[in-house]
Amino acid sequence: MKRPDGLTAGRPVLVTLIVLAVGPSGRLAAQTDARLIEALRLAQSGQVDSGRAIVRRLLATLQPGDSVFPQALLAAAKIAPDAQTVASNLNRIVVEYGAGPWADDALLLLTQLYFAQRDPVQTVQAAERLNRDYPDSPLRPRANFSAARAYFELKNEARGCELIQQALNGAADDVEFKNQVSFYASRCSPPSTPTATTTTSTPTSSDTAAKVPPPPPPPPPPGPHAYAVQVLAVKSAVQVDDMLTRLKVMGFDARVVRDSTGFFKVRVGRYATREEAQRAQTRLRQKVGGQPFVVDEP
């Protein structure tokens, strides 16, 4: 299994997502509606337009309350023509059908989609939500594998190694997946402890002085000051996900900061000057509405 180079125009998203997501023990291929199974079969055999047509007609005839509707959204995401449509369908499943059986599938695919797009922040957000909201999901090991590598890119080795270990523990009998995870697990091995030596001699004062370690180097100077634009501050993860999706679609570089009171703060950008941040604030007010404001970031 190769890491994708990203989603390119003209290449069905189906290939990127299904190859990454479905393993011998995966559940993503086990959709139950015969019409959706046929649509995916056609798409996988190269008849992508025919598969999409089946799903499109089905979504047009189903009511949103129908139990097949989220399953149809999942199929539509798997064979969508572009990443934006994939993310839109998957986020709709997570937000509108979070209590149903397909929400963890959608979060796994979002994790892998964002990782394929080289977006480590969105990758870890989707995977951590899967861990938090669906702790019993059998799909967590694969989401954690993508999230661990994203954490490595974000220089968070500790959390990356935690998720690598969880992915390894959940690999079960999937030898190929276990081998992939094990490759990254090697970077998390604890350093070997040197064997202590025993000496019968008593060190002299000069010996003791010679063995005193040098003082630690001075801390690095603080990084440059920066500014961001805060768009939202809420305690609802659903509202956060919806806003992140909207901002991503509009081309803004958005992220989430959580403070000690439990609020999720959606912020855009990291600008070198207040003037740059104020220009972004104006664009956000025009496109998103609300009352975005400039904040200082150390």
Tab-separated table of C-alpha atoms in Angstrom:
chain	number	residue	atom	x	y	z
A	1	MET	CA	0.000	0.000	0.000
A	2	LYS	CA	1.554	3.277	-1.097
A	3	ARG	CA	1.020	6.678	0.348
A	4	PRO	CA	-0.933	8.733	-2.204
A	5	ASP	CA	0.635	11.764	-3.785
A	6	GLY	CA	-2.550	13.746	-3.314
A	7	LEU	CA	-5.842	14.115	-5.122
A	8	THR	CA	-5.477	15.172	-8.720
A	9	ALA	CA	-8.008	16.369	-11.227
A	10	GLY	CA	-9.238	13.585	-13.430
A	11	ARG	CA	-8.355	10.849	-10.936
A	12	PRO	CA	-11.418	9.489	-9.123
A	13	VAL	CA	-11.305	10.062	-5.399
A	14	LEU	CA	-12.615	6.505	-5.130
A	15	VAL	CA	-9.146	5.104	-5.765
A	16	THR	CA	-7.429	7.123	-3.052
A	17	LEU	CA	-10.020	6.485	-0.363
A	18	ILE	CA	-10.954	2.870	-0.845
A	19	VAL	CA	-7.379	1.659	-1.248
A	20	LEU	CA	-6.431	3.385	1.988
A	21	ALA	CA	-9.478	2.492	4.010
A	22	VAL	CA	-10.438	-1.068	3.260
A	23	GLY	CA	-8.429	-3.863	4.799
A	24	PRO	CA	-9.236	-7.523	5.347
A	25	SER	CA	-11.032	-6.685	8.573
A	26	GLY	CA	-12.464	-3.349	7.455
A	27	ARG	CA	-16.187	-2.636	7.367
A	28	LEU	CA	-16.206	0.074	4.722
A	29	ALA	CA	-16.964	-2.312	1.877
A	30	ALA	CA	-19.908	-3.851	3.721
A	31	GLN	CA	-22.646	-1.474	2.624
A	32	THR	CA	-25.922	-3.309	2.695
A	33	ASP	CA	-28.133	-1.691	0.054
A	34	ALA	CA	-27.968	-3.624	-3.226
A	35	ARG	CA	-28.207	-0.450	-5.312
A	36	LEU	CA	-25.205	1.097	-3.566
A	37	ILE	CA	-23.220	-2.111	-3.798
A	38	GLU	CA	-23.830	-2.124	-7.551
A	39	ALA	CA	-22.879	1.560	-7.840
A	40	LEU	CA	-19.553	0.945	-6.085
A	41	ARG	CA	-18.910	-2.174	-8.162
A	42	LEU	CA	-19.405	-0.178	-11.374
A	43	ALA	CA	-17.117	2.600	-10.145
A	44	GLN	CA	-14.388	0.171	-9.133
A	45	SER	CA	-14.584	-1.517	-12.531
A	46	GLY	CA	-13.983	1.807	-14.282
A	47	GLN	CA	-17.587	2.860	-14.921
A	48	VAL	CA	-17.431	5.734	-12.476
A	49	ASP	CA	-20.061	7.901	-14.183
A	50	SER	CA	-22.574	5.058	-14.112
A	51	GLY	CA	-21.935	4.456	-10.433
A	52	ARG	CA	-22.371	8.129	-9.629
A	53	ALA	CA	-25.619	8.265	-11.594
A	54	ILE	CA	-27.092	5.433	-9.511
A	55	VAL	CA	-26.176	7.149	-6.259
A	56	ARG	CA	-27.400	10.546	-7.489
A	57	ARG	CA	-30.813	9.140	-8.459
A	58	LEU	CA	-31.097	7.318	-5.148
A	59	LEU	CA	-30.323	10.433	-3.105
A	60	ALA	CA	-32.930	12.339	-5.099
A	61	THR	CA	-35.664	9.829	-4.216
A	62	LEU	CA	-34.790	9.134	-0.558
A	63	GLN	CA	-35.955	11.211	2.385
A	64	PRO	CA	-33.200	12.406	4.756
A	65	GLY	CA	-34.824	10.354	7.509
A	66	ASP	CA	-34.493	7.124	5.530
A	67	SER	CA	-31.951	4.735	7.066
A	68	VAL	CA	-30.327	4.289	3.639
A	69	PHE	CA	-29.683	8.016	3.227
A	70	PRO	CA	-26.397	8.246	5.203
A	71	GLN	CA	-25.209	5.062	3.535
A	72	ALA	CA	-25.904	6.682	0.156
A	73	LEU	CA	-23.942	9.779	1.232
A	74	LEU	CA	-21.034	7.503	2.107
A	75	ALA	CA	-21.170	5.847	-1.319
A	76	ALA	CA	-21.364	9.265	-2.971
A	77	ALA	CA	-18.249	10.340	-1.071
A	78	LYS	CA	-16.314	7.254	-2.134
A	79	ILE	CA	-16.871	7.929	-5.824
A	80	ALA	CA	-17.039	11.727	-5.815
A	81	PRO	CA	-15.168	13.594	-8.570
A	82	ASP	CA	-13.278	15.957	-6.248
A	83	ALA	CA	-12.037	16.273	-2.690
A	84	GLN	CA	-14.413	19.093	-1.799
A	85	THR	CA	-17.450	16.932	-2.604
A	86	VAL	CA	-15.937	14.026	-0.663
A	87	ALA	CA	-15.460	16.174	2.444
A	88	SER	CA	-18.930	17.725	2.136
A	89	ASN	CA	-20.700	14.339	2.030
A	90	LEU	CA	-18.615	12.869	4.835
A	91	ASN	CA	-19.045	15.865	7.116
A	92	ARG	CA	-22.785	15.731	6.545
A	93	ILE	CA	-22.822	12.126	7.788
A	94	VAL	CA	-20.847	13.074	10.894
A	95	VAL	CA	-22.973	16.122	11.710
A	96	GLU	CA	-26.476	14.902	10.771
A	97	TYR	CA	-26.158	11.170	11.420
A	98	GLY	CA	-23.622	11.059	14.235
A	99	ALA	CA	-25.634	8.473	16.173
A	100	GLY	CA	-25.905	6.131	13.199
A	101	PRO	CA	-23.698	3.219	12.117
A	102	TRP	CA	-21.838	5.130	9.380
A	103	ALA	CA	-20.426	8.106	11.283
A	104	ASP	CA	-17.198	6.353	12.273
A	105	ASP	CA	-16.715	5.252	8.643
A	106	ALA	CA	-17.092	8.878	7.580
A	107	LEU	CA	-14.544	10.064	10.158
A	108	LEU	CA	-12.033	7.436	9.073
A	109	LEU	CA	-12.380	8.518	5.449
A	110	LEU	CA	-12.049	12.177	6.466
A	111	THR	CA	-8.871	11.318	8.357
A	112	GLN	CA	-7.407	9.617	5.319
A	113	LEU	CA	-8.615	12.298	2.914
A	114	TYR	CA	-6.977	15.089	4.915
A	115	PHE	CA	-3.791	13.064	5.287
A	116	ALA	CA	-3.688	12.473	1.514
A	117	GLN	CA	-4.061	16.231	1.055
A	118	ARG	CA	-1.115	16.789	3.443
A	119	ASP	CA	-3.272	18.622	5.971
A	120	PRO	CA	-1.987	17.302	9.326
A	121	VAL	CA	-4.163	19.574	11.474
A	122	GLN	CA	-7.445	18.424	9.931
A	123	THR	CA	-6.151	14.841	9.954
A	124	VAL	CA	-5.638	14.751	13.699
A	125	GLN	CA	-8.915	16.576	14.369
A	126	ALA	CA	-10.921	13.939	12.487
A	127	ALA	CA	-9.055	11.036	14.094
A	128	GLU	CA	-9.291	12.442	17.607
A	129	ARG	CA	-13.025	12.932	17.176
A	130	LEU	CA	-13.331	9.290	16.124
A	131	ASN	CA	-11.379	8.280	19.230
A	132	ARG	CA	-13.487	10.483	21.475
A	133	ASP	CA	-16.984	9.849	20.119
A	134	TYR	CA	-16.680	6.211	18.974
A	135	PRO	CA	-14.272	4.511	21.401
A	136	ASP	CA	-15.546	1.038	20.463
A	137	SER	CA	-15.190	1.484	16.702
A	138	PRO	CA	-13.040	-1.166	14.982
A	139	LEU	CA	-11.905	1.554	12.555
A	140	ARG	CA	-9.878	3.474	15.136
A	141	PRO	CA	-6.541	1.687	14.454
A	142	ARG	CA	-6.488	2.831	10.818
A	143	ALA	CA	-7.498	6.383	11.710
A	144	ASN	CA	-4.841	6.441	14.422
A	145	PHE	CA	-2.202	5.300	11.942
A	146	SER	CA	-2.862	8.321	9.723
A	147	ALA	CA	-3.157	10.625	12.720
A	148	ALA	CA	0.126	9.399	14.207
A	149	ARG	CA	2.019	10.297	11.044
A	150	ALA	CA	0.279	13.676	11.003
A	151	TYR	CA	1.371	14.270	14.598
A	152	PHE	CA	4.944	13.438	13.565
A	153	GLU	CA	4.696	16.143	10.896
A	154	LEU	CA	3.435	18.542	13.571
A	155	LYS	CA	6.486	17.657	15.732
A	156	ASN	CA	4.305	16.082	18.418
A	157	GLU	CA	6.286	12.868	18.776
A	158	ALA	CA	4.692	11.889	22.104
A	159	ARG	CA	1.110	11.808	20.847
A	160	GLY	CA	2.214	10.312	17.537
A	161	CYS	CA	3.874	7.414	19.345
A	162	GLU	CA	0.795	6.897	21.536
A	163	LEU	CA	-1.400	6.520	18.455
A	164	ILE	CA	1.132	4.302	16.684
A	165	GLN	CA	1.015	1.952	19.663
A	166	GLN	CA	-2.792	1.981	19.668
A	167	ALA	CA	-2.822	1.224	15.933
A	168	LEU	CA	-0.368	-1.628	16.481
A	169	ASN	CA	-2.465	-3.030	19.323
A	170	GLY	CA	-5.556	-2.959	17.114
A	171	ALA	CA	-3.965	-4.475	14.003
A	172	ALA	CA	-5.109	-7.991	15.028
A	173	ASP	CA	-4.359	-10.500	12.250
A	174	ASP	CA	-3.975	-7.923	9.469
A	175	VAL	CA	-0.318	-8.672	8.684
A	176	GLU	CA	0.080	-6.036	5.972
A	177	PHE	CA	-1.326	-3.275	8.175
A	178	LYS	CA	0.739	-4.450	11.143
A	179	ASN	CA	3.906	-4.275	9.032
A	180	GLN	CA	3.113	-0.714	7.971
A	181	VAL	CA	2.545	0.400	11.547
A	182	SER	CA	5.629	-1.429	12.797
A	183	PHE	CA	7.794	0.534	10.378
A	184	TYR	CA	6.781	3.775	12.118
A	185	ALA	CA	6.781	2.191	15.582
A	186	SER	CA	10.560	1.797	15.314
A	187	ARG	CA	10.998	5.540	15.779
A	188	CYS	CA	9.164	5.309	19.104
A	189	SER	CA	11.424	2.694	20.696
A	190	PRO	CA	12.734	3.918	24.071
A	191	PRO	CA	16.486	4.650	24.136
A	192	SER	CA	18.583	1.888	25.594
A	193	THR	CA	19.731	2.424	29.179
A	194	PRO	CA	23.503	2.153	29.586
A	195	THR	CA	24.613	-0.647	31.894
A	196	ALA	CA	25.803	0.641	35.229
A	197	THR	CA	29.383	-0.202	36.159
A	198	THR	CA	30.486	-1.004	39.677
A	199	THR	CA	33.624	0.528	41.128
A	200	THR	CA	35.242	-0.077	44.475
A	201	SER	CA	37.334	3.070	44.497
A	202	THR	CA	36.167	6.207	46.216
A	203	PRO	CA	36.365	9.237	43.930
A	204	THR	CA	38.541	12.095	45.032
A	205	SER	CA	37.309	15.639	45.087
A	206	SER	CA	39.117	16.325	41.823
A	207	ASP	CA	37.439	13.288	40.191
A	208	THR	CA	34.036	14.471	41.372
A	209	ALA	CA	34.618	17.923	39.997
A	210	ALA	CA	35.671	16.508	36.660
A	211	LYS	CA	32.439	14.527	36.357
A	212	VAL	CA	30.053	17.403	37.024
A	213	PRO	CA	28.048	17.844	33.812
A	214	PRO	CA	28.302	21.167	32.020
A	215	PRO	CA	25.428	23.638	32.501
A	216	PRO	CA	22.539	23.270	30.030
A	217	PRO	CA	22.563	25.567	27.009
A	218	PRO	CA	20.461	28.724	27.273
A	219	PRO	CA	16.867	28.406	25.981
A	220	PRO	CA	16.294	29.490	22.386
A	221	PRO	CA	14.988	33.010	21.891
A	222	PRO	CA	11.192	33.264	21.646
A	223	GLY	CA	9.665	32.993	18.199
A	224	PRO	CA	8.356	36.029	16.351
A	225	HIS	CA	5.081	37.526	17.528
A	226	ALA	CA	2.100	36.801	15.312
A	227	TYR	CA	-1.559	37.673	14.865
A	228	ALA	CA	-4.613	35.596	13.944
A	229	VAL	CA	-8.312	36.203	13.364
A	230	GLN	CA	-10.743	34.463	15.712
A	231	VAL	CA	-13.994	33.515	14.001
A	232	LEU	CA	-15.773	31.366	16.563
A	233	ALA	CA	-15.573	30.341	20.243
A	234	VAL	CA	-17.975	27.574	21.288
A	235	LYS	CA	-18.120	24.336	23.273
A	236	SER	CA	-19.864	22.379	20.512
A	237	ALA	CA	-17.605	20.194	18.373
A	238	VAL	CA	-20.345	20.042	15.724
A	239	GLN	CA	-20.312	23.821	15.285
A	240	VAL	CA	-16.532	23.752	15.114
A	241	ASP	CA	-16.475	21.082	12.406
A	242	ASP	CA	-19.066	22.960	10.375
A	243	MET	CA	-17.116	26.211	10.562
A	244	LEU	CA	-13.810	24.500	9.716
A	245	THR	CA	-15.403	22.932	6.644
A	246	ARG	CA	-16.848	26.279	5.512
A	247	LEU	CA	-13.537	28.058	5.964
A	248	LYS	CA	-11.595	25.328	4.162
A	249	VAL	CA	-13.972	25.482	1.200
A	250	MET	CA	-13.450	29.255	1.050
A	251	GLY	CA	-9.688	28.807	1.016
A	252	PHE	CA	-8.854	30.023	4.542
A	253	ASP	CA	-6.159	28.347	6.640
A	254	ALA	CA	-8.249	27.522	9.738
A	255	ARG	CA	-7.392	25.668	12.933
A	256	VAL	CA	-8.792	25.047	16.410
A	257	VAL	CA	-7.347	26.225	19.720
A	258	ARG	CA	-8.827	24.876	22.948
A	259	ASP	CA	-8.481	26.908	26.137
A	260	SER	CA	-8.577	25.835	29.782
A	261	THR	CA	-12.300	26.609	30.082
A	262	GLY	CA	-13.230	24.053	27.425
A	263	PHE	CA	-13.991	26.486	24.613
A	264	PHE	CA	-13.010	25.569	21.052
A	265	LYS	CA	-11.731	28.673	19.297
A	266	VAL	CA	-11.629	28.645	15.513
A	267	ARG	CA	-8.856	30.882	14.243
A	268	VAL	CA	-7.560	31.763	10.793
A	269	GLY	CA	-3.983	32.417	9.773
A	270	ARG	CA	-0.813	33.375	11.564
A	271	TYR	CA	0.112	36.813	10.287
A	272	ALA	CA	3.348	38.687	10.890
A	273	THR	CA	1.656	42.094	11.238
A	274	ARG	CA	-1.627	43.343	12.629
A	275	GLU	CA	-2.366	45.016	9.286
A	276	GLU	CA	-2.295	41.664	7.473
A	277	ALA	CA	-4.594	40.178	10.099
A	278	GLN	CA	-6.993	43.103	9.779
A	279	ARG	CA	-7.212	42.592	6.018
A	280	ALA	CA	-8.066	38.922	6.613
A	281	GLN	CA	-10.616	40.030	9.223
A	282	THR	CA	-12.371	42.161	6.614
A	283	ARG	CA	-12.507	39.274	4.116
A	284	LEU	CA	-13.853	36.910	6.777
A	285	ARG	CA	-16.567	39.351	7.825
A	286	GLN	CA	-17.666	39.649	4.191
A	287	LYS	CA	-17.647	35.903	3.452
A	288	VAL	CA	-18.551	34.290	6.758
A	289	GLY	CA	-20.342	37.041	8.666
A	290	GLY	CA	-20.372	37.362	12.409
A	291	GLN	CA	-17.849	39.426	14.329
A	292	PRO	CA	-14.343	38.047	13.655
A	293	PHE	CA	-11.604	39.874	15.545
A	294	VAL	CA	-7.812	40.023	15.610
A	295	VAL	CA	-5.982	38.256	18.434
A	296	ASP	CA	-2.331	38.230	19.477
A	297	GLU	CA	-0.525	34.895	19.367
A	298	PRO	CA	2.871	34.407	21.034
